[in-house]
Amino acid sequence: MSQAELKATLHAKIDALDAPHLALVERVLSTLEAEELSAQLDAGFDADRRGGLLTPERIETALAQVRAARPYR
């Protein structure tokens, strides 16, 4: 099935869904988006670690700066 055919099929199925099923499809798509973003973040952090940008010292410095700027108490 081509991409255009698949899109048309999915649109037709979505158009036929009732409200509860539409909400479920939306949650599934949101979960997919979250998983993709998580994978991108993981890859970015891995690259930063390999590049020496996430050393324990730099992390501690960043945490100290954030805590000083936004104290919890």
mmCIF file with all atom_site columns, C-alpha atoms in Angstrom:
data_model
loop_
_atom_site.group_PDB
_atom_site.id
_atom_site.type_symbol
_atom_site.label_atom_id
_atom_site.label_alt_id
_atom_site.label_comp_id
_atom_site.label_asym_id
_atom_site.label_entity_id
_atom_site.label_seq_id
_atom_site.pdbx_PDB_ins_code
_atom_site.Cartn_x
_atom_site.Cartn_y
_atom_site.Cartn_z
_atom_site.occupancy
_atom_site.B_iso_or_equiv
_atom_site.pdbx_formal_charge
_atom_site.auth_seq_id
_atom_site.auth_comp_id
_atom_site.auth_asym_id
_atom_site.auth_atom_id
_atom_site.pdbx_PDB_model_num
ATOM 1  C CA . MET A 1 1  ? 0.000   0.000  0.000  1.00 0.00 ? 1  MET A CA 1
ATOM 2  C CA . SER A 1 2  ? 1.410   3.388  -0.938 1.00 0.00 ? 2  SER A CA 1
ATOM 3  C CA . GLN A 1 3  ? 1.719   6.217  1.542  1.00 0.00 ? 3  GLN A CA 1
ATOM 4  C CA . ALA A 1 4  ? -1.161  8.076  -0.115 1.00 0.00 ? 4  ALA A CA 1
ATOM 5  C CA . GLU A 1 5  ? -3.383  4.992  0.030  1.00 0.00 ? 5  GLU A CA 1
ATOM 6  C CA . LEU A 1 6  ? -2.491  4.382  3.645  1.00 0.00 ? 6  LEU A CA 1
ATOM 7  C CA . LYS A 1 7  ? -3.291  7.987  4.566  1.00 0.00 ? 7  LYS A CA 1
ATOM 8  C CA . ALA A 1 8  ? -6.643  7.782  2.788  1.00 0.00 ? 8  ALA A CA 1
ATOM 9  C CA . THR A 1 9  ? -7.474  4.531  4.556  1.00 0.00 ? 9  THR A CA 1
ATOM 10 C CA . LEU A 1 10 ? -6.527  5.931  7.940  1.00 0.00 ? 10 LEU A CA 1
ATOM 11 C CA . HIS A 1 11 ? -8.509  9.131  7.358  1.00 0.00 ? 11 HIS A CA 1
ATOM 12 C CA . ALA A 1 12 ? -11.586 7.101  6.449  1.00 0.00 ? 12 ALA A CA 1
ATOM 13 C CA . LYS A 1 13 ? -11.222 4.972  9.580  1.00 0.00 ? 13 LYS A CA 1
ATOM 14 C CA . ILE A 1 14 ? -10.709 8.037  11.777 1.00 0.00 ? 14 ILE A CA 1
ATOM 15 C CA . ASP A 1 15 ? -13.758 9.733  10.278 1.00 0.00 ? 15 ASP A CA 1
ATOM 16 C CA . ALA A 1 16 ? -15.846 6.703  11.256 1.00 0.00 ? 16 ALA A CA 1
ATOM 17 C CA . LEU A 1 17 ? -14.707 6.620  14.911 1.00 0.00 ? 17 LEU A CA 1
ATOM 18 C CA . ASP A 1 18 ? -16.888 7.698  17.807 1.00 0.00 ? 18 ASP A CA 1
ATOM 19 C CA . ALA A 1 19 ? -15.637 10.111 20.488 1.00 0.00 ? 19 ALA A CA 1
ATOM 20 C CA . PRO A 1 20 ? -14.180 7.524  22.899 1.00 0.00 ? 20 PRO A CA 1
ATOM 21 C CA . HIS A 1 21 ? -12.242 5.817  20.136 1.00 0.00 ? 21 HIS A CA 1
ATOM 22 C CA . LEU A 1 22 ? -11.008 9.158  18.802 1.00 0.00 ? 22 LEU A CA 1
ATOM 23 C CA . ALA A 1 23 ? -9.705  9.967  22.291 1.00 0.00 ? 23 ALA A CA 1
ATOM 24 C CA . LEU A 1 24 ? -7.937  6.600  22.376 1.00 0.00 ? 24 LEU A CA 1
ATOM 25 C CA . VAL A 1 25 ? -6.317  7.203  18.974 1.00 0.00 ? 25 VAL A CA 1
ATOM 26 C CA . GLU A 1 26 ? -5.185  10.630 20.171 1.00 0.00 ? 26 GLU A CA 1
ATOM 27 C CA . ARG A 1 27 ? -3.585  9.077  23.275 1.00 0.00 ? 27 ARG A CA 1
ATOM 28 C CA . VAL A 1 28 ? -1.834  6.465  21.132 1.00 0.00 ? 28 VAL A CA 1
ATOM 29 C CA . LEU A 1 29 ? -0.456  9.169  18.827 1.00 0.00 ? 29 LEU A CA 1
ATOM 30 C CA . SER A 1 30 ? 0.629   11.273 21.812 1.00 0.00 ? 30 SER A CA 1
ATOM 31 C CA . THR A 1 31 ? 2.435   8.251  23.236 1.00 0.00 ? 31 THR A CA 1
ATOM 32 C CA . LEU A 1 32 ? 4.185   7.678  19.912 1.00 0.00 ? 32 LEU A CA 1
ATOM 33 C CA . GLU A 1 33 ? 5.275   11.321 19.786 1.00 0.00 ? 33 GLU A CA 1
ATOM 34 C CA . ALA A 1 34 ? 6.551   11.161 23.378 1.00 0.00 ? 34 ALA A CA 1
ATOM 35 C CA . GLU A 1 35 ? 8.542   8.006  22.651 1.00 0.00 ? 35 GLU A CA 1
ATOM 36 C CA . GLU A 1 36 ? 10.087  9.568  19.548 1.00 0.00 ? 36 GLU A CA 1
ATOM 37 C CA . LEU A 1 37 ? 11.034  12.724 21.462 1.00 0.00 ? 37 LEU A CA 1
ATOM 38 C CA . SER A 1 38 ? 12.486  10.614 24.254 1.00 0.00 ? 38 SER A CA 1
ATOM 39 C CA . ALA A 1 39 ? 14.637  8.725  21.762 1.00 0.00 ? 39 ALA A CA 1
ATOM 40 C CA . GLN A 1 40 ? 15.855  12.027 20.285 1.00 0.00 ? 40 GLN A CA 1
ATOM 41 C CA . LEU A 1 41 ? 16.730  13.340 23.743 1.00 0.00 ? 41 LEU A CA 1
ATOM 42 C CA . ASP A 1 42 ? 18.549  10.116 24.600 1.00 0.00 ? 42 ASP A CA 1
ATOM 43 C CA . ALA A 1 43 ? 20.561  10.341 21.388 1.00 0.00 ? 43 ALA A CA 1
ATOM 44 C CA . GLY A 1 44 ? 21.378  13.981 22.087 1.00 0.00 ? 44 GLY A CA 1
ATOM 45 C CA . PHE A 1 45 ? 22.504  13.252 25.642 1.00 0.00 ? 45 PHE A CA 1
ATOM 46 C CA . ASP A 1 46 ? 24.606  10.329 24.413 1.00 0.00 ? 46 ASP A CA 1
ATOM 47 C CA . ALA A 1 47 ? 26.270  12.578 21.824 1.00 0.00 ? 47 ALA A CA 1
ATOM 48 C CA . ASP A 1 48 ? 26.884  15.274 24.458 1.00 0.00 ? 48 ASP A CA 1
ATOM 49 C CA . ARG A 1 49 ? 28.406  12.678 26.810 1.00 0.00 ? 49 ARG A CA 1
ATOM 50 C CA . ARG A 1 50 ? 30.704  11.404 24.055 1.00 0.00 ? 50 ARG A CA 1
ATOM 51 C CA . GLY A 1 51 ? 31.641  15.004 23.260 1.00 0.00 ? 51 GLY A CA 1
ATOM 52 C CA . GLY A 1 52 ? 32.597  15.669 26.868 1.00 0.00 ? 52 GLY A CA 1
ATOM 53 C CA . LEU A 1 53 ? 29.758  18.116 27.460 1.00 0.00 ? 53 LEU A CA 1
ATOM 54 C CA . LEU A 1 54 ? 28.137  16.159 30.305 1.00 0.00 ? 54 LEU A CA 1
ATOM 55 C CA . THR A 1 55 ? 30.934  15.673 32.771 1.00 0.00 ? 55 THR A CA 1
ATOM 56 C CA . PRO A 1 56 ? 30.020  15.299 36.451 1.00 0.00 ? 56 PRO A CA 1
ATOM 57 C CA . GLU A 1 57 ? 31.638  18.667 37.137 1.00 0.00 ? 57 GLU A CA 1
ATOM 58 C CA . ARG A 1 58 ? 29.613  20.491 34.475 1.00 0.00 ? 58 ARG A CA 1
ATOM 59 C CA . ILE A 1 59 ? 26.415  18.841 35.683 1.00 0.00 ? 59 ILE A CA 1
ATOM 60 C CA . GLU A 1 60 ? 27.090  19.891 39.283 1.00 0.00 ? 60 GLU A CA 1
ATOM 61 C CA . THR A 1 61 ? 27.853  23.444 38.155 1.00 0.00 ? 61 THR A CA 1
ATOM 62 C CA . ALA A 1 62 ? 24.628  23.621 36.144 1.00 0.00 ? 62 ALA A CA 1
ATOM 63 C CA . LEU A 1 63 ? 22.592  22.229 39.042 1.00 0.00 ? 63 LEU A CA 1
ATOM 64 C CA . ALA A 1 64 ? 24.131  24.743 41.432 1.00 0.00 ? 64 ALA A CA 1
ATOM 65 C CA . GLN A 1 65 ? 23.269  27.600 39.067 1.00 0.00 ? 65 GLN A CA 1
ATOM 66 C CA . VAL A 1 66 ? 19.671  26.467 38.659 1.00 0.00 ? 66 VAL A CA 1
ATOM 67 C CA . ARG A 1 67 ? 19.223  25.935 42.397 1.00 0.00 ? 67 ARG A CA 1
ATOM 68 C CA . ALA A 1 68 ? 20.647  29.379 43.133 1.00 0.00 ? 68 ALA A CA 1
ATOM 69 C CA . ALA A 1 69 ? 18.339  31.012 40.591 1.00 0.00 ? 69 ALA A CA 1
ATOM 70 C CA . ARG A 1 70 ? 15.256  29.049 41.690 1.00 0.00 ? 70 ARG A CA 1
ATOM 71 C CA . PRO A 1 71 ? 15.442  28.085 45.328 1.00 0.00 ? 71 PRO A CA 1
ATOM 72 C CA . TYR A 1 72 ? 12.799  25.635 46.430 1.00 0.00 ? 72 TYR A CA 1
ATOM 73 C CA . ARG A 1 73 ? 12.440  27.160 49.881 1.00 0.00 ? 73 ARG A CA 1
#
